[in-house]
Amino acid sequence: MASALVPVPDTSWAESSLEQSLTASTASAVLPPARSRIFKIIVIGDSNVGKTCLTYRFCGGRFPQRTEATIGVDFRERTEDIDGEKIKIQLWDTAGQERFRKSMVQHYYRNVHAVVFVYDMTNLTSFNNLPSWIEECRQHSLANGIPRILVGNKCDLQDDIEVPTDLAQKFADFHSMPLFEASAKNPNDSDHVEAIFMTLAHKLKSHKPMMVSQSLLDTNKVHLVHEQKSAMTCWC
């Protein structure tokens, strides 16, 4: 008896679909995830000027309840979406006391993208010591083209101010740095703290001249303009 012929179904479409699926799956597994650009910003100045508190305010959105002297290097980071690109802002906070810094200082100054110099507005000595911090940057071969910002912290302590704005502005102008006066402690002054580091992030991303428009306090955005000499004073 002759055996019946059973028709074989056409599975070419299924094989083609499976092949495309496997190809797409393999491609997605091979391609690495989009990587954020990382900007290393060092925060330097005398001990007790509020460097740690400034980085806490920016990265954590709050003022630390307890602070102790930084030993060696403290490190915090925050990721921001700037013009559709993810930017990771790394803040390196170093000890202001020389005995805590000797073993870490060379690593601290490696691959730096920007510098924030901090002084205490209620402590004239911390302001007068700024040239030594600038000199330390020079000794570790930080190029003059690296963006720098000068920050007067503790502007909320109006009755104790020892460094007037005009004196600080002259120093900032001489060293071609924007000047910010801020308070890491006062939550009403958080816009100024935000502006300090976001200004640097925008500068590093766009490589545009770094000056800050006064309108950022109203719009909560950083605008880069070509000329601006007045300090970002505290409104607390």
mmCIF file of C-alpha atoms in Angstrom:
data_model
loop_
_atom_site.group_PDB
_atom_site.id
_atom_site.type_symbol
_atom_site.label_atom_id
_atom_site.label_comp_id
_atom_site.label_asym_id
_atom_site.label_seq_id
_atom_site.Cartn_x
_atom_site.Cartn_y
_atom_site.Cartn_z
ATOM 1 C CA MET A 1 0.000 0.000 0.000
ATOM 2 C CA ALA A 2 1.395 3.347 -0.970
ATOM 3 C CA SER A 3 2.042 5.659 1.958
ATOM 4 C CA ALA A 4 0.235 8.995 1.962
ATOM 5 C CA LEU A 5 2.366 12.097 1.451
ATOM 6 C CA VAL A 6 1.986 14.579 4.324
ATOM 7 C CA PRO A 7 2.657 18.167 3.259
ATOM 8 C CA VAL A 8 5.507 19.875 5.212
ATOM 9 C CA PRO A 9 4.458 23.293 6.527
ATOM 10 C CA ASP A 10 6.516 26.315 5.477
ATOM 11 C CA THR A 11 8.418 27.461 8.588
ATOM 12 C CA SER A 12 10.798 29.827 6.870
ATOM 13 C CA TRP A 13 8.952 32.873 8.263
ATOM 14 C CA ALA A 14 9.310 31.556 11.800
ATOM 15 C CA GLU A 15 13.012 30.853 11.335
ATOM 16 C CA SER A 16 13.507 34.325 9.893
ATOM 17 C CA SER A 17 11.641 35.912 12.804
ATOM 18 C CA LEU A 18 13.636 33.884 15.326
ATOM 19 C CA GLU A 19 16.907 34.861 13.652
ATOM 20 C CA GLN A 20 15.987 38.566 13.755
ATOM 21 C CA SER A 21 14.990 38.256 17.414
ATOM 22 C CA LEU A 22 18.263 36.545 18.322
ATOM 23 C CA THR A 23 20.258 39.130 16.360
ATOM 24 C CA ALA A 24 18.538 42.018 18.144
ATOM 25 C CA SER A 25 18.952 40.294 21.518
ATOM 26 C CA THR A 26 22.649 39.664 20.892
ATOM 27 C CA ALA A 27 23.202 43.245 19.752
ATOM 28 C CA SER A 28 21.527 44.659 22.865
ATOM 29 C CA ALA A 29 23.646 42.376 25.046
ATOM 30 C CA VAL A 30 26.865 43.415 23.333
ATOM 31 C CA LEU A 31 26.244 47.163 23.302
ATOM 32 C CA PRO A 32 27.333 48.780 26.600
ATOM 33 C CA PRO A 33 24.918 51.119 28.404
ATOM 34 C CA ALA A 34 25.288 54.842 27.762
ATOM 35 C CA ARG A 35 28.021 56.214 30.004
ATOM 36 C CA SER A 36 27.840 59.501 31.883
ATOM 37 C CA ARG A 37 30.585 62.021 31.531
ATOM 38 C CA ILE A 38 32.331 62.468 34.868
ATOM 39 C CA PHE A 39 33.616 65.832 36.064
ATOM 40 C CA LYS A 40 35.950 65.881 39.059
ATOM 41 C CA ILE A 41 35.662 69.112 41.058
ATOM 42 C CA ILE A 42 37.922 69.666 44.053
ATOM 43 C CA VAL A 43 36.835 71.877 46.962
ATOM 44 C CA ILE A 44 39.733 73.432 48.865
ATOM 45 C CA GLY A 45 40.313 75.963 51.617
ATOM 46 C CA ASP A 46 41.184 76.231 55.290
ATOM 47 C CA SER A 47 39.752 73.900 57.900
ATOM 48 C CA ASN A 48 36.286 74.845 59.239
ATOM 49 C CA VAL A 49 35.319 77.098 56.329
ATOM 50 C CA GLY A 50 32.396 74.764 55.481
ATOM 51 C CA LYS A 51 33.674 72.722 52.531
ATOM 52 C CA THR A 52 32.014 69.515 53.717
ATOM 53 C CA CYS A 53 28.740 71.306 54.427
ATOM 54 C CA LEU A 54 28.668 72.820 50.929
ATOM 55 C CA THR A 55 29.146 69.414 49.299
ATOM 56 C CA TYR A 56 26.485 67.898 51.577
ATOM 57 C CA ARG A 57 24.039 70.644 50.656
ATOM 58 C CA PHE A 58 24.575 70.131 46.923
ATOM 59 C CA CYS A 59 24.689 66.329 46.826
ATOM 60 C CA GLY A 60 22.278 65.524 49.642
ATOM 61 C CA GLY A 61 20.049 68.595 49.665
ATOM 62 C CA ARG A 62 20.559 69.170 53.352
ATOM 63 C CA PHE A 63 22.889 70.546 56.005
ATOM 64 C CA PRO A 64 24.618 67.783 58.014
ATOM 65 C CA GLN A 65 23.477 67.583 61.615
ATOM 66 C CA ARG A 66 26.958 66.663 62.805
ATOM 67 C CA THR A 67 30.263 67.473 61.176
ATOM 68 C CA GLU A 68 33.769 66.395 62.068
ATOM 69 C CA ALA A 69 37.106 67.449 60.642
ATOM 70 C CA THR A 70 37.712 65.732 57.301
ATOM 71 C CA ILE A 71 40.616 63.305 57.488
ATOM 72 C CA GLY A 72 42.267 62.744 54.127
ATOM 73 C CA VAL A 73 39.664 63.065 51.368
ATOM 74 C CA ASP A 74 35.877 62.931 51.424
ATOM 75 C CA PHE A 75 34.003 62.127 48.224
ATOM 76 C CA ARG A 76 30.412 62.780 47.081
ATOM 77 C CA GLU A 77 28.697 62.765 43.709
ATOM 78 C CA ARG A 78 25.476 63.739 41.997
ATOM 79 C CA THR A 79 24.168 62.962 38.520
ATOM 80 C CA GLU A 80 22.417 65.667 36.508
ATOM 81 C CA ASP A 81 20.726 65.702 33.108
ATOM 82 C CA ILE A 82 22.103 68.736 31.261
ATOM 83 C CA ASP A 83 20.736 69.397 27.781
ATOM 84 C CA GLY A 84 19.801 65.743 27.383
ATOM 85 C CA GLU A 85 23.169 64.397 28.543
ATOM 86 C CA LYS A 86 23.819 62.680 31.861
ATOM 87 C CA ILE A 87 26.647 64.380 33.738
ATOM 88 C CA LYS A 88 28.133 62.937 36.915
ATOM 89 C CA ILE A 89 29.495 65.650 39.212
ATOM 90 C CA GLN A 90 32.107 64.337 41.634
ATOM 91 C CA LEU A 91 33.005 66.613 44.557
ATOM 92 C CA TRP A 92 36.296 65.904 46.295
ATOM 93 C CA ASP A 93 36.537 67.519 49.709
ATOM 94 C CA THR A 94 39.969 67.505 51.292
ATOM 95 C CA ALA A 95 41.122 68.136 54.828
ATOM 96 C CA GLY A 96 42.112 71.741 55.423
ATOM 97 C CA GLN A 97 44.729 70.771 57.994
ATOM 98 C CA GLU A 98 48.117 69.926 56.537
ATOM 99 C CA ARG A 99 48.725 66.938 58.841
ATOM 100 C CA PHE A 100 45.657 65.190 57.384
ATOM 101 C CA ARG A 101 46.507 65.935 53.758
ATOM 102 C CA LYS A 102 50.116 64.933 53.135
ATOM 103 C CA SER A 103 49.444 61.319 52.196
ATOM 104 C CA MET A 104 46.539 62.127 49.855
ATOM 105 C CA VAL A 105 47.409 65.407 48.182
ATOM 106 C CA GLN A 106 48.957 64.066 44.962
ATOM 107 C CA HIS A 107 46.034 61.722 44.313
ATOM 108 C CA TYR A 108 43.637 64.558 45.135
ATOM 109 C CA TYR A 109 45.002 66.826 42.400
ATOM 110 C CA ARG A 110 45.039 64.130 39.714
ATOM 111 C CA ASN A 111 42.674 64.499 36.701
ATOM 112 C CA VAL A 112 40.949 67.600 38.089
ATOM 113 C CA HIS A 113 38.395 69.364 35.885
ATOM 114 C CA ALA A 114 37.553 72.363 38.109
ATOM 115 C CA VAL A 115 38.416 73.972 41.462
ATOM 116 C CA VAL A 116 36.243 75.629 44.115
ATOM 117 C CA PHE A 117 38.151 77.819 46.590
ATOM 118 C CA VAL A 118 36.225 78.341 49.840
ATOM 119 C CA TYR A 119 36.774 80.873 52.620
ATOM 120 C CA ASP A 120 34.768 81.690 55.729
ATOM 121 C CA MET A 121 33.242 85.176 55.511
ATOM 122 C CA THR A 122 33.462 85.441 59.302
ATOM 123 C CA ASN A 123 37.161 84.555 59.366
ATOM 124 C CA LEU A 124 39.553 86.980 57.685
ATOM 125 C CA THR A 125 42.479 84.571 58.111
ATOM 126 C CA SER A 126 40.782 81.980 55.904
ATOM 127 C CA PHE A 127 40.469 84.631 53.193
ATOM 128 C CA ASN A 128 44.084 85.772 53.575
ATOM 129 C CA ASN A 129 45.231 82.150 53.168
ATOM 130 C CA LEU A 130 43.641 81.810 49.716
ATOM 131 C CA PRO A 131 46.885 82.699 47.865
ATOM 132 C CA SER A 132 48.581 79.683 49.457
ATOM 133 C CA TRP A 133 45.808 77.407 48.153
ATOM 134 C CA ILE A 134 46.127 78.910 44.697
ATOM 135 C CA GLU A 135 49.881 78.344 44.877
ATOM 136 C CA GLU A 136 49.341 74.711 45.878
ATOM 137 C CA CYS A 137 47.226 74.250 42.748
ATOM 138 C CA ARG A 138 50.052 75.744 40.676
ATOM 139 C CA GLN A 139 52.616 73.452 42.284
ATOM 140 C CA HIS A 140 50.522 70.443 41.293
ATOM 141 C CA SER A 141 50.440 71.604 37.689
ATOM 142 C CA LEU A 142 46.778 72.577 37.465
ATOM 143 C CA ALA A 143 46.549 74.586 34.258
ATOM 144 C CA ASN A 144 45.319 78.163 34.375
ATOM 145 C CA GLY A 145 42.587 77.188 31.925
ATOM 146 C CA ILE A 146 40.883 74.939 34.500
ATOM 147 C CA PRO A 147 37.643 76.626 35.652
ATOM 148 C CA ARG A 148 37.824 78.099 39.147
ATOM 149 C CA ILE A 149 35.217 79.629 41.431
ATOM 150 C CA LEU A 150 35.644 81.583 44.660
ATOM 151 C CA VAL A 151 33.054 80.955 47.385
ATOM 152 C CA GLY A 152 32.511 82.943 50.558
ATOM 153 C CA ASN A 153 30.595 80.650 52.930
ATOM 154 C CA LYS A 154 28.507 81.488 56.044
ATOM 155 C CA CYS A 155 26.956 84.655 54.617
ATOM 156 C CA ASP A 156 23.977 84.118 56.951
ATOM 157 C CA LEU A 157 26.120 85.266 59.915
ATOM 158 C CA GLN A 158 25.727 88.922 59.012
ATOM 159 C CA ASP A 159 26.796 90.289 62.412
ATOM 160 C CA ASP A 160 30.105 88.414 62.280
ATOM 161 C CA ILE A 161 31.241 89.218 58.729
ATOM 162 C CA GLU A 162 34.976 90.007 58.510
ATOM 163 C CA VAL A 163 35.440 89.788 54.728
ATOM 164 C CA PRO A 164 33.441 92.488 52.896
ATOM 165 C CA THR A 165 32.106 91.684 49.453
ATOM 166 C CA ASP A 166 34.110 94.420 47.706
ATOM 167 C CA LEU A 167 37.393 93.014 49.062
ATOM 168 C CA ALA A 168 36.513 89.503 47.947
ATOM 169 C CA GLN A 169 35.364 90.779 44.549
ATOM 170 C CA LYS A 170 38.707 92.512 43.928
ATOM 171 C CA PHE A 171 40.520 89.282 44.754
ATOM 172 C CA ALA A 172 38.216 87.275 42.483
ATOM 173 C CA ASP A 173 38.647 89.756 39.618
ATOM 174 C CA PHE A 174 42.430 89.701 39.993
ATOM 175 C CA HIS A 175 42.430 85.905 39.683
ATOM 176 C CA SER A 176 39.709 85.854 36.969
ATOM 177 C CA MET A 177 37.233 83.903 39.082
ATOM 178 C CA PRO A 178 33.482 84.369 39.591
ATOM 179 C CA LEU A 179 32.580 85.113 43.225
ATOM 180 C CA PHE A 180 29.682 83.517 45.097
ATOM 181 C CA GLU A 181 28.601 84.301 48.639
ATOM 182 C CA ALA A 182 26.491 81.512 50.089
ATOM 183 C CA SER A 183 25.327 79.727 53.206
ATOM 184 C CA ALA A 184 25.424 75.950 53.308
ATOM 185 C CA LYS A 185 23.383 76.027 56.516
ATOM 186 C CA ASN A 186 20.494 78.286 55.521
ATOM 187 C CA PRO A 187 17.955 76.328 53.388
ATOM 188 C CA ASN A 188 16.705 79.616 51.899
ATOM 189 C CA ASP A 189 20.129 80.052 50.315
ATOM 190 C CA SER A 190 20.228 76.647 48.622
ATOM 191 C CA ASP A 191 19.903 78.276 45.173
ATOM 192 C CA HIS A 192 23.344 79.822 45.584
ATOM 193 C CA VAL A 193 24.928 76.521 46.575
ATOM 194 C CA GLU A 194 23.196 74.871 43.625
ATOM 195 C CA ALA A 195 24.470 77.581 41.289
ATOM 196 C CA ILE A 196 28.103 77.140 42.366
ATOM 197 C CA PHE A 197 28.410 73.564 41.160
ATOM 198 C CA MET A 198 25.885 73.698 38.331
ATOM 199 C CA THR A 199 27.761 76.678 36.874
ATOM 200 C CA LEU A 200 30.891 74.545 36.752
ATOM 201 C CA ALA A 201 28.996 71.591 35.274
ATOM 202 C CA HIS A 202 27.573 73.755 32.469
ATOM 203 C CA LYS A 203 30.978 75.318 31.887
ATOM 204 C CA LEU A 204 32.716 71.967 31.639
ATOM 205 C CA LYS A 205 30.068 70.538 29.336
ATOM 206 C CA SER A 206 29.855 73.467 26.945
ATOM 207 C CA HIS A 207 33.328 75.046 27.262
ATOM 208 C CA LYS A 208 31.708 78.481 27.175
ATOM 209 C CA PRO A 209 32.926 81.568 29.101
ATOM 210 C CA MET A 210 31.969 81.056 32.730
ATOM 211 C CA MET A 211 29.958 83.900 34.173
ATOM 212 C CA VAL A 212 26.620 83.589 35.949
ATOM 213 C CA SER A 213 23.526 85.665 35.241
ATOM 214 C CA GLN A 214 21.688 87.097 38.242
ATOM 215 C CA SER A 215 18.439 85.698 36.821
ATOM 216 C CA LEU A 216 19.336 82.172 37.945
ATOM 217 C CA LEU A 217 17.818 82.890 41.358
ATOM 218 C CA ASP A 218 14.428 83.484 39.739
ATOM 219 C CA THR A 219 14.525 80.652 37.204
ATOM 220 C CA ASN A 220 16.597 78.131 39.193
ATOM 221 C CA LYS A 221 18.700 77.640 36.039
ATOM 222 C CA VAL A 222 22.255 78.595 35.247
ATOM 223 C CA HIS A 223 22.736 81.010 32.366
ATOM 224 C CA LEU A 224 26.197 81.542 30.907
ATOM 225 C CA VAL A 225 26.850 85.081 29.719
ATOM 226 C CA HIS A 226 29.989 86.853 28.615
ATOM 227 C CA GLU A 227 30.329 89.656 31.147
ATOM 228 C CA GLN A 228 29.266 89.907 34.764
ATOM 229 C CA LYS A 229 31.361 91.475 37.498
ATOM 230 C CA SER A 230 29.064 91.648 40.510
ATOM 231 C CA ALA A 231 29.223 88.911 43.160
ATOM 232 C CA MET A 232 26.401 86.483 43.744
ATOM 233 C CA THR A 233 25.567 87.944 47.141
ATOM 234 C CA CYS A 234 23.582 86.212 49.837
ATOM 235 C CA TRP A 235 19.848 86.997 50.065
ATOM 236 C CA CYS A 236 19.327 85.221 53.335
#
